[in-house]
PDB file of C-alpha atoms and ligand atoms in Angstrom:
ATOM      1  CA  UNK A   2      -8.997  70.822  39.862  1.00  0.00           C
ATOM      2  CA  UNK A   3      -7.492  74.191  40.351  1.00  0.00           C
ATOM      3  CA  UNK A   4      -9.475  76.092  43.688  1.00  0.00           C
ATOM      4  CA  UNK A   5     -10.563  79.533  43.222  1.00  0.00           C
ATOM      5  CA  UNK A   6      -7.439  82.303  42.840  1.00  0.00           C
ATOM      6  CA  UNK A   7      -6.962  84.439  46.016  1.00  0.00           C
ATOM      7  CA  UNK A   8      -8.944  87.803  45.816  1.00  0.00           C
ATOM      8  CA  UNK A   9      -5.862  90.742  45.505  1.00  0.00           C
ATOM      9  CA  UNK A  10      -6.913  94.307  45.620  1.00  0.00           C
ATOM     10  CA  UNK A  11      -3.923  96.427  44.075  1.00  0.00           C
ATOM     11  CA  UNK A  12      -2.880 100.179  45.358  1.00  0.00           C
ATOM     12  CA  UNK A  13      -0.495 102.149  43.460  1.00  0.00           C
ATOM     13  CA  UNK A  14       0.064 105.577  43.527  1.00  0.00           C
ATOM     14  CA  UNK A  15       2.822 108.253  44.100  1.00  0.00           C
ATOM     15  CA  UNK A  16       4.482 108.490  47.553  1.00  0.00           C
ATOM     16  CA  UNK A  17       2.309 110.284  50.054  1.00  0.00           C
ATOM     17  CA  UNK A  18      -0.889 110.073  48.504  1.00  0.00           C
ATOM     18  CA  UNK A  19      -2.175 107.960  51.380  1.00  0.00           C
ATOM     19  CA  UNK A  20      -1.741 104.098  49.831  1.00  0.00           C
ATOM     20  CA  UNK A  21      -0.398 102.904  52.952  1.00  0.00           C
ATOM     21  CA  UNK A  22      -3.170 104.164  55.219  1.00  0.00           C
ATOM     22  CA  UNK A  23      -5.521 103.034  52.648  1.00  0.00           C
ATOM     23  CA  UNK A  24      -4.010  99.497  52.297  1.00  0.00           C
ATOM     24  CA  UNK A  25      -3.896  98.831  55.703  1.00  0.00           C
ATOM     25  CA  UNK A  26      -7.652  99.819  56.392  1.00  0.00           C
ATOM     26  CA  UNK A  27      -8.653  97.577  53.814  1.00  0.00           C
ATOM     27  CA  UNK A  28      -6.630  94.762  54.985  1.00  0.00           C
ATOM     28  CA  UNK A  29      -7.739  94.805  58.085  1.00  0.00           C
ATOM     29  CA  UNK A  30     -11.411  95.501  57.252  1.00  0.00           C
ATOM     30  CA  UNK A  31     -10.956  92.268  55.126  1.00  0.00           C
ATOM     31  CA  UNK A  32      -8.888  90.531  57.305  1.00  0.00           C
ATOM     32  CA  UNK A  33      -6.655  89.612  54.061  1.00  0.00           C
ATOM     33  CA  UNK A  34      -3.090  89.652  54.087  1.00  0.00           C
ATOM     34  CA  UNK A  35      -0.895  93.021  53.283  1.00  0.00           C
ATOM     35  CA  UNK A  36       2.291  93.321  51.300  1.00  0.00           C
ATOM     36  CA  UNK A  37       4.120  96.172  51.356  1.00  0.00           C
ATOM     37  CA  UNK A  38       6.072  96.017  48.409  1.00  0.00           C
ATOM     38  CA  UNK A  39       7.737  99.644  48.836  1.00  0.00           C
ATOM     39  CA  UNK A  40       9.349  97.806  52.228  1.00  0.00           C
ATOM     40  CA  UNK A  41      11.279  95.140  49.979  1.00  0.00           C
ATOM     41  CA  UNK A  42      12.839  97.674  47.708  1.00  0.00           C
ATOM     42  CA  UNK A  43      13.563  99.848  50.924  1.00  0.00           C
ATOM     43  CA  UNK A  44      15.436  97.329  52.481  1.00  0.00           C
ATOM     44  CA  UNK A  45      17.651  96.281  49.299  1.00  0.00           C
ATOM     45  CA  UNK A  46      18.737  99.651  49.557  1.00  0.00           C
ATOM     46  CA  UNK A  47      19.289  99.898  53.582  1.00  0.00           C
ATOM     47  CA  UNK A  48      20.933  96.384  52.803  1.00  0.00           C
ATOM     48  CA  UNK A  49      23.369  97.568  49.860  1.00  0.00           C
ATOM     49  CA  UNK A  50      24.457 100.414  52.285  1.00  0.00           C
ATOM     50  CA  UNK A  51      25.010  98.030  55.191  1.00  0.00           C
ATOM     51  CA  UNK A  52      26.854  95.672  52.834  1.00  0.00           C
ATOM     52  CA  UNK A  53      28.981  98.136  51.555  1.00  0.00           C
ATOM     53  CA  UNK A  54      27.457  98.212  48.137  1.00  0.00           C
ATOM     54  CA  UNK A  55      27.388 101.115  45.856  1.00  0.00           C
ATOM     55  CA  UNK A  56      23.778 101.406  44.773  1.00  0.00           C
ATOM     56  CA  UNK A  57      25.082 102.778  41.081  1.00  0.00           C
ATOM     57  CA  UNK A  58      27.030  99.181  41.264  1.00  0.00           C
ATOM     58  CA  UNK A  59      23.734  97.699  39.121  1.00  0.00           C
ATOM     59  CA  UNK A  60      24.924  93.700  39.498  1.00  0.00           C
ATOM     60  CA  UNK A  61      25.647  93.333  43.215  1.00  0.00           C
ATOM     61  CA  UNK A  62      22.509  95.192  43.862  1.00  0.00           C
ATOM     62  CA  UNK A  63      20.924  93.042  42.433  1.00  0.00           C
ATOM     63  CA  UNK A  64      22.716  89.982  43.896  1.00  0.00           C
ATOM     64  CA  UNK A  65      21.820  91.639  47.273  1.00  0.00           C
ATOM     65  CA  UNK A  66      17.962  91.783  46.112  1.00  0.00           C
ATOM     66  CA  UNK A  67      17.977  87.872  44.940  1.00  0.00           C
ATOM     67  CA  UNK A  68      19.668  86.918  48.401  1.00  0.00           C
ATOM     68  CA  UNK A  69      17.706  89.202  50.717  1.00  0.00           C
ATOM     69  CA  UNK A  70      17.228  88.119  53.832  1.00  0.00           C
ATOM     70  CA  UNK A  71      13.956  90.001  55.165  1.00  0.00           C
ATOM     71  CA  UNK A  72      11.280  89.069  57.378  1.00  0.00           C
ATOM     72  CA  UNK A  73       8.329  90.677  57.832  1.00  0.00           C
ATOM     73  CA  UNK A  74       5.928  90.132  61.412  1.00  0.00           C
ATOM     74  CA  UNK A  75       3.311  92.081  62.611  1.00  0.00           C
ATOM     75  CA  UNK A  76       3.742  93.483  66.763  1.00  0.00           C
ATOM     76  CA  UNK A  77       1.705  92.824  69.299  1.00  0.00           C
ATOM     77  CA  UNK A  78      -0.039  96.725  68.543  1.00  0.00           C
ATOM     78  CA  UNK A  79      -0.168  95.637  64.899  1.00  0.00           C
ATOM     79  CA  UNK A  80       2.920  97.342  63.622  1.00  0.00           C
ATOM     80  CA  UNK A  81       4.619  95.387  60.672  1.00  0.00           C
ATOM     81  CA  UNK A  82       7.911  95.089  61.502  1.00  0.00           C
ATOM     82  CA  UNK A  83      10.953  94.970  58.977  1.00  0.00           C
ATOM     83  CA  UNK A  84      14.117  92.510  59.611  1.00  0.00           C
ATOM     84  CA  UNK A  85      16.992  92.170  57.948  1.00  0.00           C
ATOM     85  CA  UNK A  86      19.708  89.281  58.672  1.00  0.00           C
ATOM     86  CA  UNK A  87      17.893  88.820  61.958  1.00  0.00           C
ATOM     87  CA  UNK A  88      18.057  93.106  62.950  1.00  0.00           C
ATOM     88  CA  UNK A  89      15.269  95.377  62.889  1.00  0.00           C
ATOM     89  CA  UNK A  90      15.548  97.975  60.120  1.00  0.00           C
ATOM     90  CA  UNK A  91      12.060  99.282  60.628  1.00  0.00           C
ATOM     91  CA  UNK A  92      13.048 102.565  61.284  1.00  0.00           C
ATOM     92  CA  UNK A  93      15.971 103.168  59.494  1.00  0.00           C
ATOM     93  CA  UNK A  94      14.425 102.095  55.978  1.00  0.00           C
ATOM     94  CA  UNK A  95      11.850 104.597  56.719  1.00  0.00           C
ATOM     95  CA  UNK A  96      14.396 107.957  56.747  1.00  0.00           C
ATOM     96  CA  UNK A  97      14.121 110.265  53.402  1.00  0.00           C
ATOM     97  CA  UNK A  98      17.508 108.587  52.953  1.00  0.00           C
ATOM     98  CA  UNK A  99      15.636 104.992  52.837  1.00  0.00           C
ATOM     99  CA  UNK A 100      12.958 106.316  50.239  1.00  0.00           C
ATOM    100  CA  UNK A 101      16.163 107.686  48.033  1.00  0.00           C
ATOM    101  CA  UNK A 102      17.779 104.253  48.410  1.00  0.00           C
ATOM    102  CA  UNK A 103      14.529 102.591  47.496  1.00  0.00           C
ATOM    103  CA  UNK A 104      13.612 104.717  44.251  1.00  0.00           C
ATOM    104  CA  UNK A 105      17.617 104.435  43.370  1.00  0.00           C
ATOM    105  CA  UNK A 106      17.393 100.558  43.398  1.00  0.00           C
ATOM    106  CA  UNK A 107      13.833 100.368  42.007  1.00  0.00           C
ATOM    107  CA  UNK A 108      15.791 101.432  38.426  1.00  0.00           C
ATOM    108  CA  UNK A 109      17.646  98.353  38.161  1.00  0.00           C
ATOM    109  CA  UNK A 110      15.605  95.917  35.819  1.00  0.00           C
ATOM    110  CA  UNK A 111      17.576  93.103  38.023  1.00  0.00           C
ATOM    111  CA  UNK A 112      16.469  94.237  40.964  1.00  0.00           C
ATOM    112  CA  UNK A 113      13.050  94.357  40.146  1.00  0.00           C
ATOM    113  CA  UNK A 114      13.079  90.857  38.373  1.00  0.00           C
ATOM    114  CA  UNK A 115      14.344  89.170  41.748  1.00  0.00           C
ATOM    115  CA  UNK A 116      11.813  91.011  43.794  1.00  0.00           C
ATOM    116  CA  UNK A 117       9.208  89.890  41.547  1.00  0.00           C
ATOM    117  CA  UNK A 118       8.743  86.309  42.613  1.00  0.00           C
ATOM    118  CA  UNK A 119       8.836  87.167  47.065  1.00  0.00           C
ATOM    119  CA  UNK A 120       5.965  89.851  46.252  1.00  0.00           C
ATOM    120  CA  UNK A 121       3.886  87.015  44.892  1.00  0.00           C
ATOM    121  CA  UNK A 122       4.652  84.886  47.525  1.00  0.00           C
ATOM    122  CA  UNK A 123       2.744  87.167  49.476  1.00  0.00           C
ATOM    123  CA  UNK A 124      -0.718  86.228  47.563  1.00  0.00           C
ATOM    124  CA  UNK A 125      -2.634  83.671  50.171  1.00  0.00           C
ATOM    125  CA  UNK A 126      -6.049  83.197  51.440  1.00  0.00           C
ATOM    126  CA  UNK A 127      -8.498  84.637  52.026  1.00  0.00           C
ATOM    127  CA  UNK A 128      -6.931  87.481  50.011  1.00  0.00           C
ATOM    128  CA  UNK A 129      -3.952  90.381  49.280  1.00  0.00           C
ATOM    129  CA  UNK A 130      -4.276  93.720  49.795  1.00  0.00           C
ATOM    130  CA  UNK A 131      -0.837  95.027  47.581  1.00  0.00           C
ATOM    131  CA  UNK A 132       0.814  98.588  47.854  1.00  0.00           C
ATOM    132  CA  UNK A 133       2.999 100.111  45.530  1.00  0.00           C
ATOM    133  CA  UNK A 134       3.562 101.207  41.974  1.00  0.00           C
ATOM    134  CA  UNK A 135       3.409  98.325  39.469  1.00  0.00           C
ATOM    135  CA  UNK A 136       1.306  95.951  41.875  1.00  0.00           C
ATOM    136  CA  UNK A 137      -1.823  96.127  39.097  1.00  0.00           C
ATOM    137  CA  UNK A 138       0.385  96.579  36.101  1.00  0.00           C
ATOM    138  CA  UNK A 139       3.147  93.898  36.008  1.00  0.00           C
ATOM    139  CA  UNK A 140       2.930  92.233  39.815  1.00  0.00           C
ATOM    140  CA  UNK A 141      -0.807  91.190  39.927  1.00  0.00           C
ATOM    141  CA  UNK A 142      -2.069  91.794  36.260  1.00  0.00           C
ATOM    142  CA  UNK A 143      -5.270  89.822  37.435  1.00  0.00           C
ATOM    143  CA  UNK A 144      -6.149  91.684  40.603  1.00  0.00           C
ATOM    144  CA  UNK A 145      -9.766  91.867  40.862  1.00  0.00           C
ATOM    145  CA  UNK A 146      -9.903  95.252  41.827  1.00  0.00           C
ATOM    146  CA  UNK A 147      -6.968  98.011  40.883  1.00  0.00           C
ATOM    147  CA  UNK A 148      -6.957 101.322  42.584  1.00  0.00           C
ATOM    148  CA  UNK A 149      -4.544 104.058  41.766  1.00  0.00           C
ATOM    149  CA  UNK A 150      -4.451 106.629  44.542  1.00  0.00           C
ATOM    150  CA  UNK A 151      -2.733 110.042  43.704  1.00  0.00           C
ATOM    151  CA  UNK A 152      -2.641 113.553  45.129  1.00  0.00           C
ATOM    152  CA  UNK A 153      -1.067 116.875  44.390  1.00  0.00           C
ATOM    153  CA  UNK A 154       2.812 116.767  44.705  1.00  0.00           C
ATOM    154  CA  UNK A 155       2.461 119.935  47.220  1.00  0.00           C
ATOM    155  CA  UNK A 156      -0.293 118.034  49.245  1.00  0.00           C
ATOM    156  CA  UNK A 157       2.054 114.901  49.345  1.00  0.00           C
ATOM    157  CA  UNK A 158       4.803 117.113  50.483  1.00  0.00           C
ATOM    158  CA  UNK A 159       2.770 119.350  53.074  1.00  0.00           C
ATOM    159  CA  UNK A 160       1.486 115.363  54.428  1.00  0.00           C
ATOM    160  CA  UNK A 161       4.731 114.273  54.838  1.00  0.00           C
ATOM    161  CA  UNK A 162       5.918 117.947  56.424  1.00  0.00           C
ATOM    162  CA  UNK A 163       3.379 117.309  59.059  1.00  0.00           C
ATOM    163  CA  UNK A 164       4.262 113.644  59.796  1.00  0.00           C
ATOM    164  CA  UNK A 165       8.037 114.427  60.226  1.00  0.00           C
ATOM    165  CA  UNK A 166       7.403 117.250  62.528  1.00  0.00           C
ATOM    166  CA  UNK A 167       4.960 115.061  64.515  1.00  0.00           C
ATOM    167  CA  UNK A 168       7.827 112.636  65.003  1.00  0.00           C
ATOM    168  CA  UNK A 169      10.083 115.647  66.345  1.00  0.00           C
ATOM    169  CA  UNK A 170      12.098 115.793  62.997  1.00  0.00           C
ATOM    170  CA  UNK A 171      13.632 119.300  61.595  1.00  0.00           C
ATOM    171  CA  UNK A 172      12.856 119.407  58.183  1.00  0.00           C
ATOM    172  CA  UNK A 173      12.097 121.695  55.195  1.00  0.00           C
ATOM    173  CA  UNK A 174       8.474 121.813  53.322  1.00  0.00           C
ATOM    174  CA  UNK A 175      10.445 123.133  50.383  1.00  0.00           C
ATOM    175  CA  UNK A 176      13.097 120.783  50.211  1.00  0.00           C
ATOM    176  CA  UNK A 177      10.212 117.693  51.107  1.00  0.00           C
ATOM    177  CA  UNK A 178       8.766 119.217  47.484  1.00  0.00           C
ATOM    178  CA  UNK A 179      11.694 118.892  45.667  1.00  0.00           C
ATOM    179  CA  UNK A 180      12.682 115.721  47.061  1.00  0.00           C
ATOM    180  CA  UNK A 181       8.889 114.012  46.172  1.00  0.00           C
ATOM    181  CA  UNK A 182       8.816 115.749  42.345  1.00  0.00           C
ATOM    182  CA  UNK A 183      12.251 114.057  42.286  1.00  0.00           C
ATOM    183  CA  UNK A 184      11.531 110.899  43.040  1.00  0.00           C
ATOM    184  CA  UNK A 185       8.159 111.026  40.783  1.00  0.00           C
ATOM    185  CA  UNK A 186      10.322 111.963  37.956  1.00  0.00           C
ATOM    186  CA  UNK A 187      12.575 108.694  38.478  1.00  0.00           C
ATOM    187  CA  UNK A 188       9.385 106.591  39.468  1.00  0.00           C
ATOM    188  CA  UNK A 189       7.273 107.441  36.286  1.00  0.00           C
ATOM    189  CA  UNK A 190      10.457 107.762  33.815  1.00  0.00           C
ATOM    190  CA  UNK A 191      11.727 104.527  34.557  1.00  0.00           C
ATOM    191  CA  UNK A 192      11.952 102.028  31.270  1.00  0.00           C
ATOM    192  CA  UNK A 193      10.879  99.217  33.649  1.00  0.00           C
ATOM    193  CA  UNK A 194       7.406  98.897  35.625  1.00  0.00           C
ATOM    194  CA  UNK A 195       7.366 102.974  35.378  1.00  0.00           C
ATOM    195  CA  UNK A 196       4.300 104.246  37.922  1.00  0.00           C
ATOM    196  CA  UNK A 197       1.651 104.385  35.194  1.00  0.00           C
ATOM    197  CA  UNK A 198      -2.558 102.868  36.698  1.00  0.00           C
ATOM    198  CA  UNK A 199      -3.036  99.990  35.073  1.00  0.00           C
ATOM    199  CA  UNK A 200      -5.949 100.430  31.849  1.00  0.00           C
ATOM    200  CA  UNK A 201      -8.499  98.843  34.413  1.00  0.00           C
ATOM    201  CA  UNK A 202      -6.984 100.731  37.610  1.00  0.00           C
ATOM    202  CA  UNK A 203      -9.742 103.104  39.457  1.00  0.00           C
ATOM    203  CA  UNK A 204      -7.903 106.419  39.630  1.00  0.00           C
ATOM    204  CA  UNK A 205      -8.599 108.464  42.958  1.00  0.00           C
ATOM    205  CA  UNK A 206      -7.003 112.223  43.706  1.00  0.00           C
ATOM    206  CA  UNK A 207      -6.581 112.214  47.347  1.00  0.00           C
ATOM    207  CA  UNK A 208      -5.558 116.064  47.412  1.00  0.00           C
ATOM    208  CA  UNK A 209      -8.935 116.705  48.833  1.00  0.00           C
ATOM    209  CA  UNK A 210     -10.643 114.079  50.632  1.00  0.00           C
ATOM    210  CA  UNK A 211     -10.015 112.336  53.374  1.00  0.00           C
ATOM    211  CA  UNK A 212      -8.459 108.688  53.404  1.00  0.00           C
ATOM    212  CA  UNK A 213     -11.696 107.710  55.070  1.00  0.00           C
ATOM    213  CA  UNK A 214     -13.861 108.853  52.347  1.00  0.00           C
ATOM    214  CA  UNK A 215     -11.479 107.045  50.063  1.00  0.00           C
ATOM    215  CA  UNK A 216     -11.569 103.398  52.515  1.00  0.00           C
ATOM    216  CA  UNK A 217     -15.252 104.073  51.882  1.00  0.00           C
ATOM    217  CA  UNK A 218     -15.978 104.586  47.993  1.00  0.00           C
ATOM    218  CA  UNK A 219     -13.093 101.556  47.599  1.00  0.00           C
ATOM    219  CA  UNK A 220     -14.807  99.301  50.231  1.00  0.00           C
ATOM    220  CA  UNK A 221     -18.132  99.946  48.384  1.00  0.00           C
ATOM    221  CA  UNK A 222     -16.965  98.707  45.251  1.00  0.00           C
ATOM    222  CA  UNK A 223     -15.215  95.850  46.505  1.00  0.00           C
ATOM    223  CA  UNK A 224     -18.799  94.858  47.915  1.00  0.00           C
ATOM    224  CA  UNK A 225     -20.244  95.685  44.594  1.00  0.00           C
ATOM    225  CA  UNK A 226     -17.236  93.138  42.744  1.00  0.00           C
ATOM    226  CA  UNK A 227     -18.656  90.635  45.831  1.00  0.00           C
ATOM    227  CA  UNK A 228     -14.860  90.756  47.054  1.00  0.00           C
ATOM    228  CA  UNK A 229     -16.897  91.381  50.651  1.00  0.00           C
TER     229      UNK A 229
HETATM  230  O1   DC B 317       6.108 103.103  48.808  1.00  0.00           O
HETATM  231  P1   DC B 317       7.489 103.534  49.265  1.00  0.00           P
HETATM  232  O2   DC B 317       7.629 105.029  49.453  1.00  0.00           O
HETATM  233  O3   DC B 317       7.916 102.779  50.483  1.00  0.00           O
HETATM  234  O4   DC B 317       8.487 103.126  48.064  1.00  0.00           O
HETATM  235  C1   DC B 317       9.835 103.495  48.079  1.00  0.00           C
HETATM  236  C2   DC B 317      10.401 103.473  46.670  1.00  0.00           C
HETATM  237  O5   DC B 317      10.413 102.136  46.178  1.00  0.00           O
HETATM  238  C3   DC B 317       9.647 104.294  45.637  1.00  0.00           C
HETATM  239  O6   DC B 317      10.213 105.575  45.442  1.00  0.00           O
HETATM  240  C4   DC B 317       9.759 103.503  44.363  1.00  0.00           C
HETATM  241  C5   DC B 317      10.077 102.103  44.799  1.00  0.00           C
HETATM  242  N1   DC B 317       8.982 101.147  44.578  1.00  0.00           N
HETATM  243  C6   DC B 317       8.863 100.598  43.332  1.00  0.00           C
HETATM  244  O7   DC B 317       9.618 100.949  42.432  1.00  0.00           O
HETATM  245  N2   DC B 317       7.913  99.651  43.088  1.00  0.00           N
HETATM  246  C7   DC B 317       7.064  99.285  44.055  1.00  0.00           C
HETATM  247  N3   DC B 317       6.145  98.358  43.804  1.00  0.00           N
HETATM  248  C8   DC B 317       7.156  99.867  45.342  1.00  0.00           C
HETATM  249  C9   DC B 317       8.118 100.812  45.569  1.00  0.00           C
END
């Protein structure tokens, strides 16, 4: 006799539209388990560059991806923390230069293929709460709720401005802009797993409400699905 599947509520969305805040509310709220599946492709990049590997260099990125050595824990304030080969990358996979890595490698049918299985992994009781961009479409096709979060590009970009200079960084809202409509245009054009909502996915513009509205409406239908 097979047990009942593990409940997985899927997030995907564009970056900055707020799926991380969102995912981690609900996880916690839930007190399900959280995969962060932007982290994994982040780190194959961070990796490539550590390993001296070009990331145009399509089959040793992906040998790096199918050998990755990550580990993922959660600190003692509730911070998920990001190892690789034993070293913190936390940080450093979270630099503009880490997202560029990230949505460079995230091309590479390969890459993507040997990620597939360790996201999976990740589905245990009492439940997954998944961010990312193919998490309902190709990762968890039976997730029993799909939400896919978006906002305005210039909303994205003026979030991110914000959260840069709050962490003392010098940076450019008109080069943040380009950088974000660059990175949709390779996340949505890509032949693999492009970032398309799922048919079933529960599409939500974020430009103008606030996440906590959002952890509300989603929270309300995930009692309403008797996920709660
Ligand atoms: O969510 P994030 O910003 O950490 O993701 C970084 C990049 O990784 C993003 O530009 C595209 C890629 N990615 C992906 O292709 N598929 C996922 N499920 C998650 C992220």
């Amino acid at each position: 006799m097979q047990g009942q599947p593990v409940p997985v509520i899927t997030v995907d969305g564009p970056s900055g539209a707020g799926k991380g805040t969102l995912s981690h509310l609900l996880a916690d709220a839930l007190g399900w388990h959280f995969l962060d599946s932007g982290a994994l492709y982040r780190v194959t990049g961070h990796a490539c560059v550590l390993e001296g590997v070009s990331w145009e260099d399509h089959a040793a990125v992906a040998a790096v991806a199918r050998h990755l050595d990550v580990v993922f824990t959660t600190d003692r304030n509730g911070e998920v923390r990001v190892a690789y080969k034993g070293s913190d990358v936390s940080r450093a996979i979270r630099t503009e230069e880490g997202g560029r890595g990230a949505s460079t490698v995230a091309v590479i049918p390969a890459v993507r293929t040997a990620l597939l299985q360790r996201q999976r992994e990740f589905c245990q009781p009492p439940g997954l709460v998944a961010d990312g961009r193919d998490m309902g479409t190709v990762v968890f096709p039976d997730a029993a709720l799909k939400i896919f979060l978006t906002a305005s590009a210039e909303e994205r970009a003026r979030r991110r401005y914000l959260q840069l200079l709050d962490k003392g960084e010098n940076v450019s809202l008109p080069r943040l802009l380009e950088d974000i409509e660059e990175r949709d245009a390779r996340d949505s054009s890509r032949s693999v797993s492009p970032l398309v909502p799922a048919e079933d996915a529960i599409v939500i513009d974020s430009s103008r409400l606030p996440i906590s509205d959002v952890f509300s409406a989603v929270m309300e239908t995930a009692r309403r699905r008797g996920l709660v």
